[in-house]
């Protein structure tokens, strides 16, 4: 089992062009984690993956955030971060941290953080 808890109070607001760092505390069977990700779900849309980081440190990004967002973990992999720069109103969404663990790549989710980017 893996537990993910996003910090930040549940909702944050930032102006367009600004920066924000999302944090997700990771606990449980950390050694079983195969990969971690950040997803987002905009109003009326499906939840989509925007960035991945594998256990070997390889990272990938969805096109709309590439060059603006950076995914990372601390060395112990007890924290997952998403640094978001040059934010745009279209980045407004609920952001979720995710981990896949074990032989079946079971999904674990954080509780979600509402990010609102105002123009």
CSV table of N, CA and C in Angstrom, one decimal:
chain,number,residue,atom,x,y,z
A,1,UNK,N,0.8,-1.2,0.0
A,1,UNK,CA,0.0,0.0,0.0
A,1,UNK,C,0.9,1.2,0.0
A,2,UNK,N,0.4,2.3,-0.7
A,2,UNK,CA,1.1,3.5,-0.8
A,2,UNK,C,0.0,4.6,-0.4
A,3,UNK,N,0.4,5.6,0.4
A,3,UNK,CA,-0.4,6.7,0.7
A,3,UNK,C,0.2,8.0,0.1
A,4,UNK,N,-0.7,8.8,-0.4
A,4,UNK,CA,-0.3,10.1,-1.0
A,4,UNK,C,-1.2,11.2,-0.4
A,5,UNK,N,-0.5,12.2,0.1
A,5,UNK,CA,-1.3,13.3,0.7
A,5,UNK,C,-0.7,14.6,0.1
A,6,UNK,N,-1.6,15.3,-0.6
A,6,UNK,CA,-1.1,16.6,-1.2
A,6,UNK,C,-1.2,17.7,-0.1
A,7,UNK,N,-0.2,18.5,-0.1
A,7,UNK,CA,-0.2,19.6,0.9
A,7,UNK,C,-0.5,20.9,0.2
A,8,UNK,N,-1.0,21.9,0.9
A,8,UNK,CA,-1.3,23.2,0.3
A,8,UNK,C,-2.7,23.7,0.7
A,9,UNK,N,-3.5,22.9,1.4
A,9,UNK,CA,-4.7,23.4,1.9
A,9,UNK,C,-5.9,23.2,1.0
A,10,UNK,N,-5.7,22.5,-0.2
A,10,UNK,CA,-6.8,22.1,-1.0
A,10,UNK,C,-7.1,23.0,-2.1
A,11,UNK,N,-6.8,24.3,-2.0
A,11,UNK,CA,-7.1,25.2,-3.1
A,11,UNK,C,-6.1,26.3,-3.1
A,12,UNK,N,-5.5,26.7,-4.3
A,12,UNK,CA,-4.6,27.8,-4.4
A,12,UNK,C,-5.0,28.6,-5.6
A,13,UNK,N,-4.6,29.9,-5.5
A,13,UNK,CA,-4.9,30.8,-6.6
A,13,UNK,C,-3.7,31.6,-6.9
A,14,UNK,N,-3.4,31.8,-8.2
A,14,UNK,CA,-2.2,32.5,-8.6
A,14,UNK,C,-2.5,33.3,-9.9
A,15,UNK,N,-1.8,34.3,-10.1
A,15,UNK,CA,-2.0,35.1,-11.3
A,15,UNK,C,-1.3,34.5,-12.5
A,16,UNK,N,-1.8,34.8,-13.7
A,16,UNK,CA,-1.2,34.3,-14.9
A,16,UNK,C,0.3,34.9,-15.0
A,17,UNK,N,1.2,34.0,-15.4
A,17,UNK,CA,2.6,34.3,-15.4
A,17,UNK,C,3.3,34.0,-14.1
A,18,UNK,N,2.6,33.6,-13.1
A,18,UNK,CA,3.2,33.3,-11.8
A,18,UNK,C,3.7,31.9,-11.8
A,19,UNK,N,4.2,31.5,-10.6
A,19,UNK,CA,4.7,30.2,-10.3
A,19,UNK,C,4.1,29.6,-9.1
A,20,UNK,N,4.1,28.3,-9.0
A,20,UNK,CA,3.5,27.5,-7.9
A,20,UNK,C,4.2,26.2,-7.8
A,21,UNK,N,4.4,25.7,-6.6
A,21,UNK,CA,4.9,24.3,-6.5
A,21,UNK,C,3.9,23.5,-5.7
A,22,UNK,N,3.5,22.4,-6.3
A,22,UNK,CA,2.7,21.4,-5.6
A,22,UNK,C,3.5,20.4,-5.0
A,23,UNK,N,3.1,19.9,-3.8
A,23,UNK,CA,3.8,18.9,-3.0
A,23,UNK,C,2.9,17.8,-2.7
A,24,UNK,N,3.4,16.6,-2.7
A,24,UNK,CA,2.7,15.4,-2.4
A,24,UNK,C,3.5,14.5,-1.5
A,25,UNK,N,3.1,14.3,-0.2
A,25,UNK,CA,3.8,13.4,0.7
A,25,UNK,C,3.5,11.9,0.4
A,26,UNK,N,4.6,11.1,0.2
A,26,UNK,CA,4.5,9.7,-0.1
A,26,UNK,C,4.9,8.9,1.1
A,27,UNK,N,4.0,7.9,1.4
A,27,UNK,CA,4.4,7.0,2.5
A,27,UNK,C,3.9,5.6,2.2
A,28,UNK,N,4.2,4.7,3.0
A,28,UNK,CA,3.9,3.3,2.8
A,28,UNK,C,5.0,2.5,2.2
A,29,UNK,N,4.7,1.6,1.3
A,29,UNK,CA,5.7,0.7,0.7
A,29,UNK,C,6.3,1.4,-0.5
A,30,UNK,N,7.2,2.4,-0.2
A,30,UNK,CA,7.8,3.2,-1.2
A,30,UNK,C,8.6,2.4,-2.1
A,31,UNK,N,9.3,1.4,-1.7
A,31,UNK,CA,10.2,0.6,-2.5
A,31,UNK,C,9.4,-0.1,-3.6
A,32,UNK,N,8.1,-0.2,-3.5
A,32,UNK,CA,7.3,-0.9,-4.5
A,32,UNK,C,6.8,0.0,-5.6
A,33,UNK,N,7.1,1.3,-5.5
A,33,UNK,CA,6.6,2.3,-6.5
A,33,UNK,C,7.4,2.2,-7.8
A,34,UNK,N,6.7,2.0,-8.9
A,34,UNK,CA,7.3,1.9,-10.2
A,34,UNK,C,7.4,3.3,-10.9
A,35,UNK,N,6.5,4.1,-10.7
A,35,UNK,CA,6.5,5.4,-11.3
A,35,UNK,C,5.5,6.3,-10.5
A,36,UNK,N,5.7,7.6,-10.6
A,36,UNK,CA,4.8,8.6,-10.1
A,36,UNK,C,4.4,9.7,-11.1
A,37,UNK,N,3.3,10.3,-10.9
A,37,UNK,CA,2.8,11.2,-12.0
A,37,UNK,C,2.0,12.3,-11.3
A,38,UNK,N,1.8,13.3,-12.1
A,38,UNK,CA,0.8,14.4,-11.8
A,38,UNK,C,-0.2,14.3,-12.9
A,39,UNK,N,-1.5,14.4,-12.5
A,39,UNK,CA,-2.6,14.5,-13.4
A,39,UNK,C,-3.3,15.8,-13.1
A,40,UNK,N,-4.2,16.2,-14.0
A,40,UNK,CA,-5.1,17.3,-13.8
A,40,UNK,C,-6.4,17.1,-14.5
A,41,UNK,N,-7.4,17.7,-13.9
A,41,UNK,CA,-8.8,17.6,-14.4
A,41,UNK,C,-9.4,19.0,-14.4
A,42,UNK,N,-9.6,19.5,-15.6
A,42,UNK,CA,-10.2,20.8,-15.8
A,42,UNK,C,-11.7,20.6,-15.7
A,43,UNK,N,-12.5,21.7,-15.5
A,43,UNK,CA,-13.9,21.6,-15.4
A,43,UNK,C,-14.5,21.0,-16.6
A,44,UNK,N,-15.3,20.0,-16.5
A,44,UNK,CA,-16.0,19.4,-17.6
A,44,UNK,C,-15.2,18.5,-18.5
A,45,UNK,N,-14.0,18.3,-18.0
A,45,UNK,CA,-13.1,17.4,-18.9
A,45,UNK,C,-12.6,16.2,-18.1
A,46,UNK,N,-12.0,15.3,-18.8
A,46,UNK,CA,-11.4,14.1,-18.2
A,46,UNK,C,-10.1,14.4,-17.5
A,47,UNK,N,-9.8,13.6,-16.5
A,47,UNK,CA,-8.5,13.6,-15.8
A,47,UNK,C,-7.4,13.2,-16.8
A,48,UNK,N,-6.4,13.9,-17.0
A,48,UNK,CA,-5.3,13.6,-17.9
A,48,UNK,C,-3.9,13.7,-17.2
A,49,UNK,N,-3.0,12.8,-17.6
A,49,UNK,CA,-1.7,12.9,-17.1
A,49,UNK,C,-0.9,14.0,-17.7
A,50,UNK,N,-0.1,14.7,-16.9
A,50,UNK,CA,0.7,15.8,-17.5
A,50,UNK,C,2.2,15.6,-17.3
A,51,UNK,N,2.5,14.8,-16.4
A,51,UNK,CA,4.0,14.5,-16.1
A,51,UNK,C,4.2,13.2,-15.4
A,52,UNK,N,5.2,12.5,-15.8
A,52,UNK,CA,5.6,11.2,-15.2
A,52,UNK,C,7.1,11.3,-14.7
A,53,UNK,N,7.4,10.5,-13.7
A,53,UNK,CA,8.7,10.3,-13.3
A,53,UNK,C,8.9,8.8,-12.9
A,54,UNK,N,9.8,8.1,-13.6
A,54,UNK,CA,9.9,6.7,-13.3
A,54,UNK,C,10.9,6.5,-12.1
A,55,UNK,N,10.9,5.2,-11.7
A,55,UNK,CA,11.8,4.9,-10.5
A,55,UNK,C,13.2,5.2,-10.8
A,56,UNK,N,13.6,5.1,-12.1
A,56,UNK,CA,15.0,5.4,-12.5
A,56,UNK,C,15.3,6.9,-12.7
A,57,UNK,N,14.2,7.7,-12.5
A,57,UNK,CA,14.4,9.2,-12.6
A,57,UNK,C,14.0,9.8,-14.0
A,58,UNK,N,13.7,8.9,-14.9
A,58,UNK,CA,13.3,9.4,-16.2
A,58,UNK,C,12.0,10.2,-16.1
A,59,UNK,N,12.0,11.3,-16.8
A,59,UNK,CA,10.8,12.2,-16.7
A,59,UNK,C,10.2,12.4,-18.1
A,60,UNK,N,8.9,12.7,-18.1
A,60,UNK,CA,8.2,13.0,-19.4
A,60,UNK,C,7.1,14.0,-19.1
A,61,UNK,N,6.7,14.7,-20.1
A,61,UNK,CA,5.7,15.8,-19.9
A,61,UNK,C,4.7,15.8,-21.1
A,62,UNK,N,3.5,16.2,-20.8
A,62,UNK,CA,2.5,16.4,-21.8
A,62,UNK,C,2.9,17.7,-22.5
A,63,UNK,N,2.6,17.8,-23.8
A,63,UNK,CA,3.1,18.9,-24.6
A,63,UNK,C,2.7,20.3,-24.1
A,64,UNK,N,1.5,20.4,-23.6
A,64,UNK,CA,1.1,21.8,-23.1
A,64,UNK,C,1.9,22.3,-21.9
A,65,UNK,N,2.5,21.4,-21.2
A,65,UNK,CA,3.2,21.9,-20.0
A,65,UNK,C,4.8,21.8,-20.1
A,66,UNK,N,5.2,21.1,-21.2
A,66,UNK,CA,6.6,20.9,-21.4
A,66,UNK,C,7.4,22.2,-21.5
A,67,UNK,N,8.5,22.4,-20.7
A,67,UNK,CA,9.2,23.6,-20.7
A,67,UNK,C,8.7,24.6,-19.6
A,68,UNK,N,7.5,24.3,-19.0
A,68,UNK,CA,7.0,25.2,-18.0
A,68,UNK,C,6.9,24.5,-16.6
A,69,UNK,N,6.6,23.2,-16.7
A,69,UNK,CA,6.4,22.4,-15.4
A,69,UNK,C,7.6,21.5,-15.3
A,70,UNK,N,8.0,21.2,-14.0
A,70,UNK,CA,9.1,20.3,-13.7
A,70,UNK,C,8.6,19.3,-12.6
A,71,UNK,N,8.7,18.0,-12.9
A,71,UNK,CA,8.4,17.0,-11.9
A,71,UNK,C,9.7,16.6,-11.2
A,72,UNK,N,9.6,16.3,-9.9
A,72,UNK,CA,10.8,15.8,-9.2
A,72,UNK,C,10.4,15.1,-7.9
A,73,UNK,N,11.3,14.4,-7.3
A,73,UNK,CA,11.2,13.8,-6.0
A,73,UNK,C,12.4,14.2,-5.1
A,74,UNK,N,12.3,14.0,-3.8
A,74,UNK,CA,13.5,14.0,-3.0
A,74,UNK,C,14.2,12.7,-3.1
A,75,UNK,N,15.4,12.6,-2.5
A,75,UNK,CA,16.2,11.4,-2.7
A,75,UNK,C,15.5,10.2,-2.1
A,76,UNK,N,14.8,10.3,-1.0
A,76,UNK,CA,14.1,9.2,-0.4
A,76,UNK,C,12.8,8.9,-1.0
A,77,UNK,N,12.4,9.7,-2.0
A,77,UNK,CA,11.1,9.5,-2.7
A,77,UNK,C,9.9,9.6,-1.7
A,78,UNK,N,10.1,10.4,-0.6
A,78,UNK,CA,9.0,10.6,0.3
A,78,UNK,C,8.2,11.8,0.0
A,79,UNK,N,8.7,12.6,-1.0
A,79,UNK,CA,8.0,13.8,-1.5
A,79,UNK,C,8.0,13.8,-3.1
A,80,UNK,N,6.9,14.1,-3.6
A,80,UNK,CA,6.7,14.3,-5.1
A,80,UNK,C,6.4,15.7,-5.3
A,81,UNK,N,7.0,16.4,-6.2
A,81,UNK,CA,6.8,17.8,-6.4
A,81,UNK,C,6.4,18.1,-7.9
A,82,UNK,N,5.7,19.2,-8.1
A,82,UNK,CA,5.5,19.7,-9.4
A,82,UNK,C,5.7,21.2,-9.4
A,83,UNK,N,6.8,21.6,-10.0
A,83,UNK,CA,7.1,23.1,-10.1
A,83,UNK,C,6.4,23.6,-11.3
A,84,UNK,N,5.5,24.6,-11.2
A,84,UNK,CA,4.8,25.1,-12.3
A,84,UNK,C,5.1,26.6,-12.5
A,85,UNK,N,5.7,26.9,-13.6
A,85,UNK,CA,6.1,28.3,-14.0
A,85,UNK,C,5.3,28.8,-15.2
A,86,UNK,N,5.3,30.1,-15.4
A,86,UNK,CA,4.6,30.7,-16.5
A,86,UNK,C,3.2,30.2,-16.6
A,87,UNK,N,2.5,30.2,-15.5
A,87,UNK,CA,1.2,29.6,-15.5
A,87,UNK,C,0.2,30.5,-16.3
A,88,UNK,N,-0.7,29.7,-16.9
A,88,UNK,CA,-1.7,30.3,-17.8
A,88,UNK,C,-3.1,30.0,-17.3
A,89,UNK,N,-4.1,30.8,-17.6
A,89,UNK,CA,-5.5,30.5,-17.2
A,89,UNK,C,-5.9,29.1,-17.5
A,90,UNK,N,-5.5,28.6,-18.7
A,90,UNK,CA,-5.9,27.3,-19.1
A,90,UNK,C,-5.2,26.2,-18.3
A,91,UNK,N,-4.3,26.5,-17.4
A,91,UNK,CA,-3.8,25.5,-16.4
A,91,UNK,C,-4.7,25.3,-15.2
A,92,UNK,N,-5.8,26.1,-15.1
A,92,UNK,CA,-6.8,26.0,-14.1
A,92,UNK,C,-7.4,24.6,-14.1
A,93,UNK,N,-7.3,23.9,-12.9
A,93,UNK,CA,-7.7,22.5,-12.9
A,93,UNK,C,-7.5,22.0,-11.4
A,94,UNK,N,-8.1,20.8,-11.2
A,94,UNK,CA,-7.7,20.1,-10.0
A,94,UNK,C,-6.5,19.2,-10.3
A,95,UNK,N,-5.5,19.3,-9.5
A,95,UNK,CA,-4.3,18.5,-9.8
A,95,UNK,C,-4.2,17.4,-8.8
A,96,UNK,N,-3.8,16.2,-9.3
A,96,UNK,CA,-3.8,15.0,-8.5
A,96,UNK,C,-2.4,14.4,-8.6
A,97,UNK,N,-1.8,13.9,-7.5
A,97,UNK,CA,-0.6,13.1,-7.5
A,97,UNK,C,-1.0,11.7,-7.6
A,98,UNK,N,-0.1,10.9,-8.2
A,98,UNK,CA,-0.5,9.5,-8.5
A,98,UNK,C,0.8,8.6,-8.4
A,99,UNK,N,0.7,7.4,-7.9
A,99,UNK,CA,1.8,6.5,-7.9
A,99,UNK,C,1.3,5.1,-8.4
A,100,UNK,N,2.1,4.5,-9.1
A,100,UNK,CA,1.8,3.1,-9.5
A,100,UNK,C,2.8,2.2,-8.8
A,101,UNK,N,2.3,1.1,-8.2
A,101,UNK,CA,3.2,0.3,-7.4
A,101,UNK,C,2.9,-1.2,-7.5
A,102,UNK,N,3.9,-2.0,-7.2
A,102,UNK,CA,3.7,-3.4,-7.2
A,102,UNK,C,3.8,-4.0,-8.6
A,103,UNK,N,3.6,-5.4,-8.6
A,103,UNK,CA,3.7,-6.1,-9.8
A,103,UNK,C,2.5,-5.8,-10.8
A,104,UNK,N,1.4,-5.3,-10.2
A,104,UNK,CA,0.3,-5.0,-11.0
A,104,UNK,C,0.2,-3.5,-11.4
A,105,UNK,N,1.2,-2.8,-11.0
A,105,UNK,CA,1.2,-1.3,-11.2
A,105,UNK,C,-0.2,-0.7,-10.7
A,106,UNK,N,-0.5,-1.1,-9.5
A,106,UNK,CA,-1.8,-0.5,-8.9
A,106,UNK,C,-1.7,1.0,-8.7
A,107,UNK,N,-2.8,1.6,-9.0
A,107,UNK,CA,-2.8,3.1,-8.8
A,107,UNK,C,-3.2,3.5,-7.4
A,108,UNK,N,-2.5,4.6,-7.0
A,108,UNK,CA,-2.8,5.2,-5.7
A,108,UNK,C,-2.9,6.7,-6.0
A,109,UNK,N,-3.8,7.4,-5.3
A,109,UNK,CA,-4.1,8.8,-5.7
A,109,UNK,C,-4.0,9.7,-4.4
A,110,UNK,N,-3.6,11.0,-4.7
A,110,UNK,CA,-3.7,12.0,-3.7
A,110,UNK,C,-5.1,12.5,-3.7
A,111,UNK,N,-5.5,13.4,-2.8
A,111,UNK,CA,-6.8,13.9,-2.7
A,111,UNK,C,-7.2,15.0,-3.6
A,112,UNK,N,-6.2,15.6,-4.3
A,112,UNK,CA,-6.5,16.7,-5.3
A,112,UNK,C,-6.3,18.1,-4.7
A,113,UNK,N,-5.8,19.0,-5.5
A,113,UNK,CA,-5.6,20.4,-5.2
A,113,UNK,C,-6.2,21.2,-6.3
A,114,UNK,N,-7.1,22.1,-5.9
A,114,UNK,CA,-7.7,23.0,-6.9
A,114,UNK,C,-6.6,24.2,-7.2
A,115,UNK,N,-6.2,24.3,-8.4
A,115,UNK,CA,-5.3,25.4,-8.8
A,115,UNK,C,-6.1,26.3,-9.7
A,116,UNK,N,-6.2,27.6,-9.4
A,116,UNK,CA,-6.9,28.5,-10.2
A,116,UNK,C,-5.9,29.6,-10.7
A,117,UNK,N,-5.8,29.8,-12.0
A,117,UNK,CA,-4.9,30.8,-12.5
A,117,UNK,C,-5.8,31.9,-13.1
A,118,UNK,N,-5.6,33.1,-12.5
A,118,UNK,CA,-6.5,34.2,-13.0
A,118,UNK,C,-5.7,35.1,-13.9
A,119,UNK,N,-6.4,35.6,-14.9
A,119,UNK,CA,-5.8,36.5,-15.9
A,119,UNK,C,-5.7,37.9,-15.5
